[in-house]
PDB file of C-alpha atoms in Angstrom:
ATOM      1  CA  MET A 294     -11.256  12.762   9.394  1.00 53.00           C
ATOM      2  CA  LYS A 295     -14.291  12.394   7.100  1.00 53.00           C
ATOM      3  CA  GLN A 296     -12.640   9.454   5.345  1.00 55.00           C
ATOM      4  CA  ASP A 297     -11.891   7.820   8.700  1.00 55.00           C
ATOM      5  CA  ARG A 298     -15.516   8.226   9.750  1.00 54.00           C
ATOM      6  CA  LYS A 299     -16.766   6.726   6.493  1.00 54.00           C
ATOM      7  CA  LEU A 300     -14.547   3.676   6.944  1.00 54.00           C
ATOM      8  CA  HIS A 301     -15.748   3.208  10.524  1.00 52.00           C
ATOM      9  CA  ILE A 302     -19.407   3.701   9.632  1.00 49.00           C
ATOM     10  CA  SER A 303     -19.140   1.276   6.705  1.00 52.00           C
ATOM     11  CA  VAL A 304     -17.804  -1.453   8.993  1.00 51.00           C
ATOM     12  CA  GLN A 305     -20.555  -0.726  11.528  1.00 50.00           C
ATOM     13  CA  GLN A 306     -23.205  -0.991   8.822  1.00 49.00           C
ATOM     14  CA  ALA A 307     -21.676  -4.228   7.557  1.00 45.00           C
ATOM     15  CA  SER A 308     -21.801  -5.747  11.023  1.00 47.00           C
ATOM     16  CA  ARG A 309     -25.486  -4.805  11.480  1.00 51.00           C
ATOM     17  CA  GLY A 310     -26.454  -6.392   8.186  1.00 52.00           C
ATOM     18  CA  ARG A 311     -24.047  -9.308   8.568  1.00 63.00           C
ATOM     19  CA  GLN A 312     -22.677  -8.451   5.146  1.00 82.00           C
ATOM     20  CA  LYS A 313     -18.926  -8.241   4.727  1.00 86.00           C
ATOM     21  CA  ARG A 314     -17.432  -4.971   3.574  1.00 92.00           C
ATOM     22  CA  ALA A 315     -15.000  -5.289   0.668  1.00 95.00           C
ATOM     23  CA  MET A 316     -11.781  -3.275   0.964  1.00 96.00           C
ATOM     24  CA  SER A 317      -8.480  -3.193  -0.841  1.00 96.00           C
ATOM     25  CA  VAL A 318      -5.509  -4.160   1.284  1.00 97.00           C
ATOM     26  CA  GLN A 319      -4.461  -0.512   1.584  1.00 97.00           C
ATOM     27  CA  GLN A 320      -7.953   0.508   2.708  1.00 97.00           C
ATOM     28  CA  ALA A 321      -8.027  -2.353   5.211  1.00 97.00           C
ATOM     29  CA  LEU A 322      -4.671  -1.301   6.646  1.00 97.00           C
ATOM     30  CA  GLU A 323      -5.770   2.316   6.976  1.00 97.00           C
ATOM     31  CA  TRP A 324      -8.993   1.236   8.641  1.00 96.00           C
ATOM     32  CA  ALA A 325      -7.151  -1.030  11.096  1.00 96.00           C
ATOM     33  CA  PHE A 326      -4.381   1.377  12.086  1.00 96.00           C
ATOM     34  CA  ARG A 327      -5.952   4.794  11.490  1.00 95.00           C
ATOM     35  CA  VAL A 328      -9.583   4.239  12.442  1.00 94.00           C
ATOM     36  CA  GLU A 329      -9.395   1.338  14.880  1.00 94.00           C
ATOM     37  CA  HIS A 330      -5.976   2.321  16.260  1.00 93.00           C
ATOM     38  CA  ALA A 331      -4.654  -1.233  16.120  1.00 94.00           C
ATOM     39  CA  GLN A 332      -1.163  -1.737  17.520  1.00 92.00           C
ATOM     40  CA  LEU A 333       1.634  -3.965  16.295  1.00 89.00           C
ATOM     41  CA  GLU A 334       2.636  -6.815  18.525  1.00 75.00           C
ATOM     42  CA  SER A 335       5.642  -8.971  17.777  1.00 63.00           C
ATOM     43  CA  PRO A 336       4.614 -12.545  16.945  1.00 57.00           C
ATOM     44  CA  GLU A 337       6.053 -15.544  18.703  1.00 55.00           C
ATOM     45  CA  PRO A 338       9.450 -16.716  17.397  1.00 56.00           C
ATOM     46  CA  PRO A 339       8.832 -18.756  14.228  1.00 53.00           C
ATOM     47  CA  ASN A 340       8.972 -22.523  14.386  1.00 56.00           C
ATOM     48  CA  PRO A 341      11.584 -23.772  11.883  1.00 55.00           C
ATOM     49  CA  LYS A 342       9.268 -26.673  11.075  1.00 55.00           C
ATOM     50  CA  LEU A 343       6.630 -24.201   9.907  1.00 51.00           C
ATOM     51  CA  GLY A 344       8.979 -22.130   7.761  1.00 52.00           C
ATOM     52  CA  GLN A 345       8.823 -18.381   7.238  1.00 49.00           C
ATOM     53  CA  GLY A 346       5.641 -18.147   5.193  1.00 50.00           C
ATOM     54  CA  PHE A 347       2.035 -17.390   6.045  1.00 54.00           C
ATOM     55  CA  ALA A 348       1.813 -20.284   8.496  1.00 49.00           C
ATOM     56  CA  VAL A 349       3.672 -18.377  11.184  1.00 50.00           C
ATOM     57  CA  SER A 350       1.924 -15.020  10.975  1.00 55.00           C
ATOM     58  CA  LEU A 351      -1.557 -16.438  10.358  1.00 59.00           C
ATOM     59  CA  GLU A 352      -1.199 -18.908  13.197  1.00 59.00           C
ATOM     60  CA  TYR A 353      -0.290 -16.010  15.461  1.00 60.00           C
ATOM     61  CA  ALA A 354      -3.255 -14.020  14.170  1.00 61.00           C
ATOM     62  CA  LEU A 355      -5.596 -16.915  14.932  1.00 59.00           C
ATOM     63  CA  VAL A 356      -4.258 -17.090  18.475  1.00 56.00           C
ATOM     64  CA  ARG A 357      -4.783 -13.343  18.880  1.00 58.00           C
ATOM     65  CA  GLN A 358      -8.295 -13.661  17.467  1.00 55.00           C
ATOM     66  CA  ALA A 359      -9.146 -16.463  19.856  1.00 53.00           C
ATOM     67  CA  ALA A 360      -7.803 -14.450  22.782  1.00 53.00           C
ATOM     68  CA  LEU A 361     -10.192 -11.634  21.883  1.00 50.00           C
ATOM     69  CA  GLY A 362     -13.183 -13.949  22.132  1.00 48.00           C
ATOM     70  CA  CYS A 363     -15.714 -14.947  19.523  1.00 42.00           C
ATOM     71  CA  LYS A 364     -18.312 -12.247  20.108  1.00 40.00           C
ATOM     72  CA  VAL A 365     -17.887  -9.164  17.947  1.00 39.00           C
ATOM     73  CA  ASP A 366     -19.201  -5.825  19.179  1.00 41.00           C
ATOM     74  CA  GLY A 367     -20.618  -4.698  15.881  1.00 40.00           C
ATOM     75  CA  GLY A 368     -22.630  -1.510  16.070  1.00 40.00           C
ATOM     76  CA  ARG A 369     -22.287  -0.233  19.590  1.00 41.00           C
ATOM     77  CA  TYR A 370     -20.407   2.842  20.659  1.00 41.00           C
ATOM     78  CA  LYS A 371     -16.686   2.347  20.151  1.00 48.00           C
ATOM     79  CA  LEU A 372     -14.812   2.788  23.409  1.00 50.00           C
ATOM     80  CA  ASP A 373     -11.286   4.153  23.296  1.00 57.00           C
ATOM     81  CA  SER A 374      -9.968   0.860  24.612  1.00 66.00           C
ATOM     82  CA  TYR A 375     -11.860  -1.230  22.072  1.00 81.00           C
ATOM     83  CA  THR A 376     -10.241  -2.375  18.856  1.00 88.00           C
ATOM     84  CA  HIS A 377     -12.238  -4.340  16.313  1.00 92.00           C
ATOM     85  CA  PRO A 378     -11.145  -7.999  16.169  1.00 92.00           C
ATOM     86  CA  ASP A 379     -10.636  -7.764  12.402  1.00 94.00           C
ATOM     87  CA  ALA A 380      -8.255  -4.857  12.969  1.00 94.00           C
ATOM     88  CA  GLU A 381      -6.357  -6.970  15.499  1.00 93.00           C
ATOM     89  CA  VAL A 382      -6.048  -9.769  12.947  1.00 93.00           C
ATOM     90  CA  ILE A 383      -4.755  -7.361  10.294  1.00 94.00           C
ATOM     91  CA  ALA A 384      -2.194  -5.962  12.722  1.00 94.00           C
ATOM     92  CA  ALA A 385      -1.078  -9.473  13.656  1.00 92.00           C
ATOM     93  CA  VAL A 386      -0.526 -10.405  10.012  1.00 93.00           C
ATOM     94  CA  VAL A 387       1.457  -7.203   9.445  1.00 95.00           C
ATOM     95  CA  ALA A 388       3.586  -8.015  12.495  1.00 93.00           C
ATOM     96  CA  GLY A 389       4.383 -11.378  10.913  1.00 91.00           C
ATOM     97  CA  LEU A 390       6.060  -9.956   7.803  1.00 94.00           C
ATOM     98  CA  PRO A 391       9.045 -12.207   7.012  1.00 93.00           C
ATOM     99  CA  GLY A 392      12.611 -10.991   7.133  1.00 94.00           C
ATOM    100  CA  SER A 393      12.908 -11.315   3.359  1.00 95.00           C
ATOM    101  CA  LEU A 394      10.382  -8.477   3.055  1.00 95.00           C
ATOM    102  CA  GLY A 395      11.866  -6.291   5.759  1.00 95.00           C
ATOM    103  CA  GLY A 396      10.494  -7.980   8.869  1.00 94.00           C
ATOM    104  CA  LYS A 397       9.778  -5.744  11.862  1.00 93.00           C
ATOM    105  CA  ARG A 398      11.219  -2.648  10.144  1.00 95.00           C
ATOM    106  CA  MET A 399       8.804  -2.989   7.228  1.00 96.00           C
ATOM    107  CA  ALA A 400       5.898  -3.869   9.532  1.00 95.00           C
ATOM    108  CA  ILE A 401       6.416  -0.603  11.411  1.00 95.00           C
ATOM    109  CA  ARG A 402       6.665   1.334   8.148  1.00 96.00           C
ATOM    110  CA  VAL A 403       3.474  -0.218   6.768  1.00 97.00           C
ATOM    111  CA  ALA A 404       1.628   0.573   9.995  1.00 96.00           C
ATOM    112  CA  GLU A 405       2.912   4.158  10.179  1.00 96.00           C
ATOM    113  CA  LEU A 406       1.980   4.907   6.568  1.00 96.00           C
ATOM    114  CA  ALA A 407      -1.470   3.373   7.054  1.00 97.00           C
ATOM    115  CA  ARG A 408      -1.965   5.350  10.271  1.00 96.00           C
ATOM    116  CA  ALA A 409      -1.112   8.550   8.420  1.00 95.00           C
ATOM    117  CA  GLY A 410      -3.258   7.568   5.436  1.00 95.00           C
ATOM    118  CA  ILE A 411      -0.480   8.138   2.921  1.00 95.00           C
ATOM    119  CA  THR A 412       1.375   6.280   0.188  1.00 95.00           C
ATOM    120  CA  PRO A 413       5.191   6.305   0.082  1.00 95.00           C
ATOM    121  CA  ASP A 414       6.599   9.222  -1.891  1.00 94.00           C
ATOM    122  CA  TRP A 415       8.032   7.750  -5.089  1.00 93.00           C
ATOM    123  CA  MET A 416       8.917  11.241  -6.348  1.00 92.00           C
ATOM    124  CA  PRO A 417       6.367  11.547  -9.165  1.00 91.00           C
ATOM    125  CA  GLY A 418       7.629  13.432 -12.188  1.00 85.00           C
ATOM    126  CA  ALA A 419      11.142  13.689 -10.797  1.00 86.00           C
ATOM    127  CA  VAL A 420      13.781  13.911 -13.544  1.00 83.00           C
ATOM    128  CA  PRO A 421      17.457  14.801 -12.916  1.00 81.00           C
ATOM    129  CA  ARG A 422      18.178  18.238 -14.363  1.00 83.00           C
ATOM    130  CA  CYS A 423      21.476  20.016 -14.827  1.00 81.00           C
ATOM    131  CA  VAL A 424      21.496  23.145 -12.640  1.00 80.00           C
ATOM    132  CA  PRO A 425      24.200  25.539 -11.365  1.00 82.00           C
ATOM    133  CA  VAL A 426      25.743  24.579  -8.054  1.00 79.00           C
ATOM    134  CA  GLU A 427      25.275  28.116  -6.757  1.00 86.00           C
ATOM    135  CA  MET A 428      23.384  31.240  -7.781  1.00 81.00           C
ATOM    136  CA  LYS A 429      24.150  34.847  -6.917  1.00 84.00           C
ATOM    137  CA  ARG A 430      22.022  37.932  -7.196  1.00 83.00           C
ATOM    138  CA  ASN A 431      23.107  41.456  -8.102  1.00 81.00           C
ATOM    139  CA  ARG A 432      21.410  44.545  -9.455  1.00 81.00           C
ATOM    140  CA  HIS A 433      21.127  42.894 -12.860  1.00 79.00           C
ATOM    141  CA  GLY A 434      19.323  39.805 -11.517  1.00 78.00           C
ATOM    142  CA  ASN A 435      20.255  36.208 -10.714  1.00 84.00           C
ATOM    143  CA  HIS A 436      23.419  34.753 -12.175  1.00 81.00           C
ATOM    144  CA  ALA A 437      25.144  31.408 -11.912  1.00 80.00           C
ATOM    145  CA  THR A 438      28.380  31.469  -9.935  1.00 83.00           C
ATOM    146  CA  THR A 439      31.529  30.821 -11.969  1.00 82.00           C
ATOM    147  CA  VAL A 440      35.017  29.769 -10.943  1.00 83.00           C
ATOM    148  CA  VAL A 441      38.427  30.233 -12.561  1.00 82.00           C
ATOM    149  CA  VAL A 442      39.579  27.088 -14.301  1.00 82.00           C
ATOM    150  CA  GLY A 443      42.630  28.452 -16.120  1.00 85.00           C
ATOM    151  CA  SER A 444      44.017  31.353 -18.116  1.00 84.00           C
ATOM    152  CA  GLU A 445      44.771  32.141 -21.738  1.00 86.00           C
ATOM    153  CA  ARG A 446      46.967  34.633 -23.627  1.00 87.00           C
ATOM    154  CA  VAL A 447      44.996  36.566 -26.198  1.00 85.00           C
ATOM    155  CA  LEU A 448      45.878  39.377 -28.599  1.00 84.00           C
ATOM    156  CA  SER A 449      43.617  42.353 -27.988  1.00 83.00           C
ATOM    157  CA  ARG A 450      44.033  45.741 -29.695  1.00 83.00           C
ATOM    158  CA  GLY A 451      47.584  44.920 -30.660  1.00 82.00           C
ATOM    159  CA  LYS A 452      48.598  43.793 -27.164  1.00 86.00           C
ATOM    160  CA  TRP A 453      48.903  40.372 -25.612  1.00 88.00           C
ATOM    161  CA  ARG A 454      46.806  40.036 -22.507  1.00 87.00           C
ATOM    162  CA  THR A 455      46.169  37.257 -19.993  1.00 87.00           C
ATOM    163  CA  VAL A 456      42.500  36.540 -19.436  1.00 85.00           C
ATOM    164  CA  GLU A 457      40.818  34.170 -16.997  1.00 85.00           C
ATOM    165  CA  LEU A 458      38.926  31.153 -18.218  1.00 84.00           C
ATOM    166  CA  ARG A 459      35.826  30.682 -16.082  1.00 85.00           C
ATOM    167  CA  ALA A 460      33.297  27.890 -15.899  1.00 85.00           C
ATOM    168  CA  CYS A 461      30.015  27.312 -14.112  1.00 84.00           C
ATOM    169  CA  PRO A 462      30.000  24.261 -11.790  1.00 83.00           C
ATOM    170  CA  VAL A 463      26.828  22.260 -12.262  1.00 81.00           C
ATOM    171  CA  MET A 464      25.078  19.347 -10.625  1.00 78.00           C
ATOM    172  CA  PHE A 465      22.078  17.142 -11.330  1.00 77.00           C
ATOM    173  CA  ARG A 466      19.047  17.734  -9.123  1.00 77.00           C
ATOM    174  CA  PRO A 467      17.289  15.740  -7.932  1.00 83.00           C
ATOM    175  CA  ASP A 468      20.069  13.199  -7.784  1.00 84.00           C
ATOM    176  CA  SER A 469      19.242  10.066  -9.778  1.00 86.00           C
ATOM    177  CA  ARG A 470      20.314   7.950  -6.805  1.00 89.00           C
ATOM    178  CA  LEU A 471      17.720   9.720  -4.645  1.00 90.00           C
ATOM    179  CA  ILE A 472      14.986   8.963  -7.166  1.00 92.00           C
ATOM    180  CA  GLU A 473      16.059   5.329  -7.423  1.00 93.00           C
ATOM    181  CA  ALA A 474      16.108   4.980  -3.631  1.00 94.00           C
ATOM    182  CA  ALA A 475      12.596   6.450  -3.295  1.00 95.00           C
ATOM    183  CA  ARG A 476      11.194   4.106  -5.923  1.00 95.00           C
ATOM    184  CA  ARG A 477      13.002   1.113  -4.506  1.00 96.00           C
ATOM    185  CA  ALA A 478      11.469   1.903  -1.103  1.00 96.00           C
ATOM    186  CA  TYR A 479       8.029   2.177  -2.709  1.00 97.00           C
ATOM    187  CA  ASN A 480       8.493  -1.202  -4.398  1.00 97.00           C
ATOM    188  CA  GLU A 481       9.484  -2.828  -1.103  1.00 97.00           C
ATOM    189  CA  TRP A 482       6.342  -1.396   0.525  1.00 97.00           C
ATOM    190  CA  TRP A 483       4.237  -2.656  -2.390  1.00 97.00           C
ATOM    191  CA  GLN A 484       5.660  -6.176  -2.078  1.00 97.00           C
ATOM    192  CA  ALA A 485       4.831  -6.141   1.628  1.00 97.00           C
ATOM    193  CA  LEU A 486       1.237  -5.143   0.835  1.00 97.00           C
ATOM    194  CA  VAL A 487       0.905  -7.999  -1.659  1.00 97.00           C
ATOM    195  CA  TRP A 488       2.146 -10.454   0.994  1.00 96.00           C
ATOM    196  CA  ILE A 489      -0.308  -9.062   3.559  1.00 95.00           C
ATOM    197  CA  ARG A 490      -3.167  -9.153   1.035  1.00 96.00           C
ATOM    198  CA  ASP A 491      -2.471 -12.767   0.089  1.00 94.00           C
ATOM    199  CA  GLY A 492      -2.209 -13.751   3.745  1.00 93.00           C
ATOM    200  CA  LEU A 493      -5.508 -12.127   4.702  1.00 93.00           C
ATOM    201  CA  ILE A 494      -7.303 -13.649   1.714  1.00 93.00           C
ATOM    202  CA  SER A 495      -5.921 -17.151   2.138  1.00 91.00           C
ATOM    203  CA  GLY A 496      -6.304 -17.108   5.929  1.00 88.00           C
ATOM    204  CA  GLY A 497     -10.046 -16.405   5.841  1.00 88.00           C
ATOM    205  CA  MET A 498      -9.930 -15.019   9.388  1.00 89.00           C
ATOM    206  CA  LEU A 499     -11.701 -11.701   8.898  1.00 92.00           C
ATOM    207  CA  ARG A 500     -15.271 -11.802  10.143  1.00 91.00           C
ATOM    208  CA  GLU A 501     -16.704  -8.561   8.827  1.00 93.00           C
ATOM    209  CA  LEU A 502     -14.264  -7.524   6.110  1.00 93.00           C
ATOM    210  CA  THR A 503     -13.300  -8.983   2.757  1.00 94.00           C
ATOM    211  CA  VAL A 504      -9.923  -8.028   1.320  1.00 95.00           C
ATOM    212  CA  THR A 505      -9.984  -7.742  -2.461  1.00 96.00           C
ATOM    213  CA  ASN A 506      -7.141  -8.381  -4.892  1.00 95.00           C
ATOM    214  CA  VAL A 507      -6.761  -4.655  -5.574  1.00 95.00           C
ATOM    215  CA  THR A 508      -3.369  -3.151  -4.740  1.00 95.00           C
ATOM    216  CA  PRO A 509      -1.690   0.168  -5.529  1.00 95.00           C
ATOM    217  CA  LYS A 510       0.199   0.256  -8.816  1.00 94.00           C
ATOM    218  CA  ALA A 511       3.428  -1.711  -8.698  1.00 94.00           C
ATOM    219  CA  LYS A 512       5.342   0.934 -10.661  1.00 93.00           C
ATOM    220  CA  PRO A 513       3.264   4.116 -10.891  1.00 93.00           C
ATOM    221  CA  TRP A 514       6.201   5.915 -12.482  1.00 91.00           C
ATOM    222  CA  ALA A 515       6.245   3.550 -15.465  1.00 85.00           C
ATOM    223  CA  ARG A 516       4.666   4.858 -18.624  1.00 68.00           C
ATOM    224  CA  ASP A 517       1.858   2.873 -20.210  1.00 40.00           C
TER     225      ASP A 517
END
């Protein structure tokens, strides 16, 4: 809550001094969806003549901005029904994410993560490890469960005996496919943020915010 208040106060101060507040794209998204409670609205169907790039989403954002009016309520008390025009523009650009980057599904994910103030879990430090499939506990402690996999004839004290051959079933946890899926999902989110950042910077539609080039790390799991 303190972080939310700081973001809101910083924008209020910027509006009073007519000086734009610089934010990274992730900070701008969190401010728009978490502090200003912006909502996603589906953009108009894209015009094939315009293509699927920034032209569609930014055009829609401009229309939304114009519909809100030109006067910005900078430092007054924020009513529950009031959403800052810059937050509306950010939400409109997010809603315009192209299908190649996940479209509406990704737009919702970006908004939900920003609203919660979190980064996708890319499973930091996760390494597949070989562990027993099942553990049992007795009076001697914890022991891996074993299963019979065959038998063998052995000579013991002058007599042939049949003994069981047992093995411990193992698995790799966490599963490497789970790690790969988590990091692939993070990368898709990161690509969406880059697209949103570039759109907000090139569009020049934000009145009181400036979006910087800063983004989260593309592959935070990669070693330097």
